[in-house]
Short mmCIF file of C-alpha atoms in Angstrom, two decimals:
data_model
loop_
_atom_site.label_atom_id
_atom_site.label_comp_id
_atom_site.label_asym_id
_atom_site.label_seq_id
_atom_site.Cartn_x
_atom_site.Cartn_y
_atom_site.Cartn_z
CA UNK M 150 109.60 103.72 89.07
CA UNK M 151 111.78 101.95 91.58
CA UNK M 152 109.83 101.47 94.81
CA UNK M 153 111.48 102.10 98.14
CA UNK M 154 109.48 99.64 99.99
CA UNK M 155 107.10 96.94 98.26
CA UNK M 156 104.93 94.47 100.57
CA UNK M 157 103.74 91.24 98.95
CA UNK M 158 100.37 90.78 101.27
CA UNK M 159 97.29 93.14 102.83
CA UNK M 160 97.29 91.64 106.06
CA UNK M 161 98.10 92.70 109.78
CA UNK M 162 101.90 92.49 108.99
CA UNK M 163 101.87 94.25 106.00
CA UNK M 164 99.43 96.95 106.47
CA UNK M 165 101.48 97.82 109.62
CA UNK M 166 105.07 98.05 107.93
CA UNK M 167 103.77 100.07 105.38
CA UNK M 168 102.37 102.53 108.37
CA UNK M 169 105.79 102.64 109.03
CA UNK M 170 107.57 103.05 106.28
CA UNK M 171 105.70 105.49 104.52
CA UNK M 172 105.64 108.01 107.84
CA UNK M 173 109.42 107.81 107.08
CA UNK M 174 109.11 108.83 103.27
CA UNK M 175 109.82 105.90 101.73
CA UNK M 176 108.03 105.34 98.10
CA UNK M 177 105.47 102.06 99.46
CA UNK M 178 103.39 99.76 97.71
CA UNK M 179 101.37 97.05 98.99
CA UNK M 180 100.51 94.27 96.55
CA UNK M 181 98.38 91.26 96.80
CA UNK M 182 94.43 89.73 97.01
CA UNK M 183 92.02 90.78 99.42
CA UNK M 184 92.45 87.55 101.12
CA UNK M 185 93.98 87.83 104.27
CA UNK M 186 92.77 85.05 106.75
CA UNK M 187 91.50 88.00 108.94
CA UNK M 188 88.52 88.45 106.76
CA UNK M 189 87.09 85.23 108.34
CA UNK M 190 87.24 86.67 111.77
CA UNK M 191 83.76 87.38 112.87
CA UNK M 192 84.30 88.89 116.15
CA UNK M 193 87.99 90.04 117.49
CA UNK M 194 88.24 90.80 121.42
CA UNK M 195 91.26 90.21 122.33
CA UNK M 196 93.15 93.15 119.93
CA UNK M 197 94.21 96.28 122.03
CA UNK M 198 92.01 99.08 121.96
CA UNK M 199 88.63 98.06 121.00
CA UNK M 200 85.73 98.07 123.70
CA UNK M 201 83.57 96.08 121.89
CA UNK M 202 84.37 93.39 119.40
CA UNK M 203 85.46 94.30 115.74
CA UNK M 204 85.11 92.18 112.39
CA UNK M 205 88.26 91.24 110.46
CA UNK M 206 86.92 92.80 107.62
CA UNK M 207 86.09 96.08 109.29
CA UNK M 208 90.12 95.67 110.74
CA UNK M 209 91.27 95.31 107.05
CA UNK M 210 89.52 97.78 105.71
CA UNK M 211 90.38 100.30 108.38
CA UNK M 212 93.93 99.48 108.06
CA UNK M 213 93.98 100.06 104.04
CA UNK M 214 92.38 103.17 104.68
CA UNK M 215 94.65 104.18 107.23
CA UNK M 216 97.84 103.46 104.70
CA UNK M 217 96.23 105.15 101.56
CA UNK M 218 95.39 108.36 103.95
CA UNK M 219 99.45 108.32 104.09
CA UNK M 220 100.13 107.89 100.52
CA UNK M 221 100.85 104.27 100.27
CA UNK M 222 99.32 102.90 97.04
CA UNK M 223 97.20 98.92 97.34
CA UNK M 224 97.38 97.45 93.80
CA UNK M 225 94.69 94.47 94.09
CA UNK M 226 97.03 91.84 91.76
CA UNK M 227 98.45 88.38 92.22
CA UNK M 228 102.18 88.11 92.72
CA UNK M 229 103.83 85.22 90.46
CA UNK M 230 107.24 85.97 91.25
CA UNK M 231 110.25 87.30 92.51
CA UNK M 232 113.27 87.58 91.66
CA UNK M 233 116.79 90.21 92.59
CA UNK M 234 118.63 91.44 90.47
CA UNK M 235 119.94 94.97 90.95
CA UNK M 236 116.75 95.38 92.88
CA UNK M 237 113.85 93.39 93.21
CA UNK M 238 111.50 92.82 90.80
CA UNK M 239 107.90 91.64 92.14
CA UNK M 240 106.03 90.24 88.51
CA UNK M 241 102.04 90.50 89.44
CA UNK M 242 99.35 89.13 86.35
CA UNK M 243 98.71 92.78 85.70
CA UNK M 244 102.63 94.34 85.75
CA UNK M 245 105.89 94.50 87.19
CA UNK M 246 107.33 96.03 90.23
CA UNK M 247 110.47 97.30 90.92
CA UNK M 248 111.57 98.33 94.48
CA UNK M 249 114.66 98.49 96.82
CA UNK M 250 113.39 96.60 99.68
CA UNK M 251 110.81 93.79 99.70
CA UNK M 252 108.17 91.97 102.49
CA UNK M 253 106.91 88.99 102.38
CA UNK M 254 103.78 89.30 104.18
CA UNK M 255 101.62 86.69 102.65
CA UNK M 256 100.70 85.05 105.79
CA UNK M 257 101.02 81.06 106.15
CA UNK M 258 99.71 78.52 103.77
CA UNK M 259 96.21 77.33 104.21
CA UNK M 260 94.90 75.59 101.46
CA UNK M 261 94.35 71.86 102.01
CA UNK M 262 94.46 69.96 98.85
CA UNK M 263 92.18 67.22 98.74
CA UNK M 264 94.63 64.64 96.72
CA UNK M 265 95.37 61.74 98.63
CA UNK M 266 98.94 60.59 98.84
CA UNK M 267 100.15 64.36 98.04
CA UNK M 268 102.23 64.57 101.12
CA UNK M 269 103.34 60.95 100.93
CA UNK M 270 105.45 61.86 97.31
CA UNK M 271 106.79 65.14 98.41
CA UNK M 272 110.36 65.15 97.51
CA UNK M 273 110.03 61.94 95.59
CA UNK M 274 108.35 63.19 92.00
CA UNK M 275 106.02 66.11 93.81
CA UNK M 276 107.53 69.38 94.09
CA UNK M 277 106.82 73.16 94.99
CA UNK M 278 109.94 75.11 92.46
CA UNK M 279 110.08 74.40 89.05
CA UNK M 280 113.23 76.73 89.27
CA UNK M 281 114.41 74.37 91.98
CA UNK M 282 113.67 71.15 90.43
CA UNK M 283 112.68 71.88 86.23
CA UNK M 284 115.83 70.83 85.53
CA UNK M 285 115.55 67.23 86.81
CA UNK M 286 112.56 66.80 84.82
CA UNK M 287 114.21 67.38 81.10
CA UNK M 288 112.71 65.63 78.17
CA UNK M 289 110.19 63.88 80.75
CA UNK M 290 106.17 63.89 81.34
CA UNK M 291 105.77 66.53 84.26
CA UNK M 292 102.48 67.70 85.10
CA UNK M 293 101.35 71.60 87.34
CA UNK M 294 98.35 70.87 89.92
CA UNK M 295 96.28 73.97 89.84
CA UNK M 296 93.89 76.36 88.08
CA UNK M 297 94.89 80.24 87.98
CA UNK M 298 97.26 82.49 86.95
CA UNK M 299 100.27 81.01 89.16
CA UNK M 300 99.64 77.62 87.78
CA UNK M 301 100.02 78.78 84.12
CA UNK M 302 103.00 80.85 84.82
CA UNK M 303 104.71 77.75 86.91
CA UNK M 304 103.66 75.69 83.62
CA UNK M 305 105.22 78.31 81.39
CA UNK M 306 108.68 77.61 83.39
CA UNK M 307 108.78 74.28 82.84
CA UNK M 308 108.66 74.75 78.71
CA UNK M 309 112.45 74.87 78.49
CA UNK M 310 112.66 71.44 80.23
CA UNK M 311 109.84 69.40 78.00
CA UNK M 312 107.56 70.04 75.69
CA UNK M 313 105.11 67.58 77.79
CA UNK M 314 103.54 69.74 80.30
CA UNK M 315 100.05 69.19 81.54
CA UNK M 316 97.83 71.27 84.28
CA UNK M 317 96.04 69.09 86.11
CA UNK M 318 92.78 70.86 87.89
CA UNK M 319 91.57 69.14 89.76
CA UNK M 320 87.96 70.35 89.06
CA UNK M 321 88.37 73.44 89.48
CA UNK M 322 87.36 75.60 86.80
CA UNK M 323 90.05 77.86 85.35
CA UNK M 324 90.57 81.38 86.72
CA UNK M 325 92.63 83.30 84.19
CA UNK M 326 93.57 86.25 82.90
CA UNK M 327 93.59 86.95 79.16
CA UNK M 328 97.22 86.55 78.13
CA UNK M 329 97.01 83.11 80.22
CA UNK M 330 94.04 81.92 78.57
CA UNK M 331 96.10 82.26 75.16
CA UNK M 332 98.97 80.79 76.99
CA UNK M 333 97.31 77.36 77.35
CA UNK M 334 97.68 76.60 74.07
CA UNK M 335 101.05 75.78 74.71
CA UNK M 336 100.45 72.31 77.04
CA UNK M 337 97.63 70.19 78.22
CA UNK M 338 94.90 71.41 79.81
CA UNK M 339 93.16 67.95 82.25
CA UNK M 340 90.12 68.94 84.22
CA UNK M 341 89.28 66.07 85.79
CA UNK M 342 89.20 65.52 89.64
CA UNK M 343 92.08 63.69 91.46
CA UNK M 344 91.62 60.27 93.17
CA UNK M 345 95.09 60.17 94.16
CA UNK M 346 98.07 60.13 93.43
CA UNK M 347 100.10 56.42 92.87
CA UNK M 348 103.32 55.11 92.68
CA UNK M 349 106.00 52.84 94.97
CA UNK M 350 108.92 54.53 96.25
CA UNK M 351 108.13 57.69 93.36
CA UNK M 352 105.55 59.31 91.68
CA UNK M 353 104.25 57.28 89.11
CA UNK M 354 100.82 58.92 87.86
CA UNK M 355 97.47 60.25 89.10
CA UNK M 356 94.07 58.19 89.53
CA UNK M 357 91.27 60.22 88.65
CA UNK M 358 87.79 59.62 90.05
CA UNK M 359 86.41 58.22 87.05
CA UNK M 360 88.84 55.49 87.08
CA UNK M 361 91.13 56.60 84.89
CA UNK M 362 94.71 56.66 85.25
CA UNK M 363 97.40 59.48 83.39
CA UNK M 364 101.29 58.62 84.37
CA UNK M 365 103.57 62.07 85.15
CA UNK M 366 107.34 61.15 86.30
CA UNK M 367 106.55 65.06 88.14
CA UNK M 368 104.15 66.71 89.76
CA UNK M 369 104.30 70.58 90.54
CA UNK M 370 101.96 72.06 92.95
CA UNK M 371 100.77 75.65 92.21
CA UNK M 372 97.18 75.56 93.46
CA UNK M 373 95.92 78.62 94.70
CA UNK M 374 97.80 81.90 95.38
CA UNK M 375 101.93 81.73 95.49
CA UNK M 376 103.00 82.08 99.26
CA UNK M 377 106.23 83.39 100.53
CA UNK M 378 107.28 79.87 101.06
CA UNK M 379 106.79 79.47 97.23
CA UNK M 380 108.63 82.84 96.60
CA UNK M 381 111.31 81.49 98.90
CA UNK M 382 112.39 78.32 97.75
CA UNK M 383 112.96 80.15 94.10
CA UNK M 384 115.20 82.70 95.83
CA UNK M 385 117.24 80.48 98.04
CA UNK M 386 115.87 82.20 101.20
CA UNK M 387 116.43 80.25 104.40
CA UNK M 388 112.79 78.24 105.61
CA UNK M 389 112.20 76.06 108.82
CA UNK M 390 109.44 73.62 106.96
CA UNK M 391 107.26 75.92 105.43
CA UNK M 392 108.02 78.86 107.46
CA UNK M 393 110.47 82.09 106.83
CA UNK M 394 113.85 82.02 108.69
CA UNK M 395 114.11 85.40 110.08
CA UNK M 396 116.47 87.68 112.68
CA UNK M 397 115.12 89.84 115.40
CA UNK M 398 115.22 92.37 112.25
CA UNK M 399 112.19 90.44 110.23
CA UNK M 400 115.42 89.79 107.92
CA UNK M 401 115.59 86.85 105.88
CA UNK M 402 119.46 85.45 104.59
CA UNK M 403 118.85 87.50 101.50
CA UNK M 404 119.84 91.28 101.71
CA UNK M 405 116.81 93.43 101.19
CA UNK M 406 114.46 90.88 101.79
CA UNK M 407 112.05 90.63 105.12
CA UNK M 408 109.22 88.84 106.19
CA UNK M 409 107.09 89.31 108.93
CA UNK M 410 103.31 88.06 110.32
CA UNK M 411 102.32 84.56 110.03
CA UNK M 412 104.87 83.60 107.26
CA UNK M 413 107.30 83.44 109.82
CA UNK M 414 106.06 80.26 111.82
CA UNK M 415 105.49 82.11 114.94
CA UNK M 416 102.05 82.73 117.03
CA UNK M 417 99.59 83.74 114.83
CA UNK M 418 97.87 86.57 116.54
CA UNK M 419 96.90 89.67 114.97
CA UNK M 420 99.08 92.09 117.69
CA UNK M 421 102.74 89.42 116.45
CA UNK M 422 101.70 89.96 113.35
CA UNK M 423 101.30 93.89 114.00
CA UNK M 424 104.61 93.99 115.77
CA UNK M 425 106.65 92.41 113.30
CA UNK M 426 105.18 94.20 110.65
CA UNK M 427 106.67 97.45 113.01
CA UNK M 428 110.18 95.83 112.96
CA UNK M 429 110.69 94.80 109.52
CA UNK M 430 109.75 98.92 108.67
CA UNK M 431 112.11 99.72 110.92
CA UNK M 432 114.85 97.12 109.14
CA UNK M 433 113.89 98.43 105.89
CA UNK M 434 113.84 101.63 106.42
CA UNK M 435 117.63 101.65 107.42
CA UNK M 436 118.44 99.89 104.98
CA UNK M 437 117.19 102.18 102.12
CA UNK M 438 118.43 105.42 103.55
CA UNK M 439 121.73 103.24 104.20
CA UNK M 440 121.58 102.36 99.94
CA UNK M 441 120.56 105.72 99.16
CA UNK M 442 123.50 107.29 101.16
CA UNK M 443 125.99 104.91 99.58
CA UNK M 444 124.56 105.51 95.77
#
């Protein structure tokens, strides 16, 4: 089934667009972790409509329920990637998408990762796109910082370019489905904790706490959940730092694709987040009537 609308994210922004677009009968899906920042919201009073304070989980939920009561299906997965082709295809752990028109409603990057020096290297041995930068790294030691299912897949991409791949985890324990479990056979697993990370002008290897040192000539961060940021530097989309460029549409520079809520660098308040969600709908829902019209 080719979707009409598919929204990567069950936040504000997303839940809102899909409002939208499935009032206008377009096929929507919503896919993504119950995760949204919102669920640490205690107490919201400053969201039109509500008398009294309301939780961020009690928001969420009301929203989901709101979407499913117009026919929009919520498939609790993790996106890995994205990629166009005719259409879009959205590849989750659990399956693959396929839809006309695509959100990125992820909202903005929030883990902190406790490595010193991370930062420092950026652009000089660390990277965030193994389809951006694999290449560079060809016959050489590389390693992938994280511990779930987007780590292994990033780790999987880098196989054509070397054979010496190693995910590095920090500590963390892993957090994988099946097939990825049976996928680590394929590089080096190291579970030890990060000191830093060391080198002069490049990356030259990580310092673990025990004392121990491992040289990589590349380091590819993947911890956590992929973000649109992630999803846009594989794609080519336009980004201001590590927010989406978009129009007064919620369009991106990529036909079909939108973003909208938090992703997009601007104020984070539930009632932006809301509004753009409203928007991009509106953008995408031209767009496939426009497609359908023309096929």
């Amino acid at each position: 089934m080719v979707y009409d609308a598919l929204i990567i994210g069950r936040g504000p922004a997303g839940i809102s667009c899909a409002v939208y677009t499935s009032r206008a009968n377009l096929s929507t899906l919503i896919v993504g972790k119950f995760d949204s920042m919102l669920l640490k919201a205690d107490k919201i009073e400053n969201y039109y409509g509500f008398e009294q304070p309301i939780g961020g989980k009690e928001l969420l939920i009301a929203g989901e329920n709101q979407v499913r009561r117009l026919g929009v299906e919520i498939m609790d997965d993790e996106v890995v990637s994205l990629e166009k082709e005719e259409n879009f295809k959205v590849k989750c752990v659990n399956g693959t998408y396929e839809a006309r028109t695509v959100l990125l409603a992820t909202g903005a990057p929030v883990i902190k990762i406790p490595v010193k020096n991370l930062t420092r290297f950026e652009g000089s041995g660390i990277s965030y796109c193994t389809t951006c930068d694999g290449f560079f790294y060809r016959n050489k030691k590389v390693g992938v910082l994280g511990y779930n299912d987007y780590a292994v897949h990033e780790a999987m991409e880098l196989l054509p370019f070397t054979e010496d791949v190693t995910l590095f985890t920090n500590g963390e324990p892993l957090s994988l489905t099946k097939e990825n479990r049976e996928a680590l056979s394929r590089f080096k697993i190291n579970e030890k904790r990060i000191k830093e990370i060391y080198g002069n002008e490049i990356i030259e290897g990580l310092l673990f706490e025990d004392g121990s040192k491992e040289p990589v000539n590349g380091l590819f961060v993947a911890y956590g959940s992929a973000s649109s940021t992630n999803f846009a530097l594989k794609m080519g989309i336009a980004t201001n730092g590590k927010s989406i460029e978009v129009n007064d549409r919620m369009e991106t520079n990529i036909p079909g694709l939108y973003a909208a809520g938090d992703c997009t660098g601007v104020f984070k308040q539930i009632s932006v987040a809301v509004g753009q969600g409203a928007i991009a709908a509106r953008s995408m829902i031209e767009m496939v009537r426009k497609t359908k019209k023309d096929g």
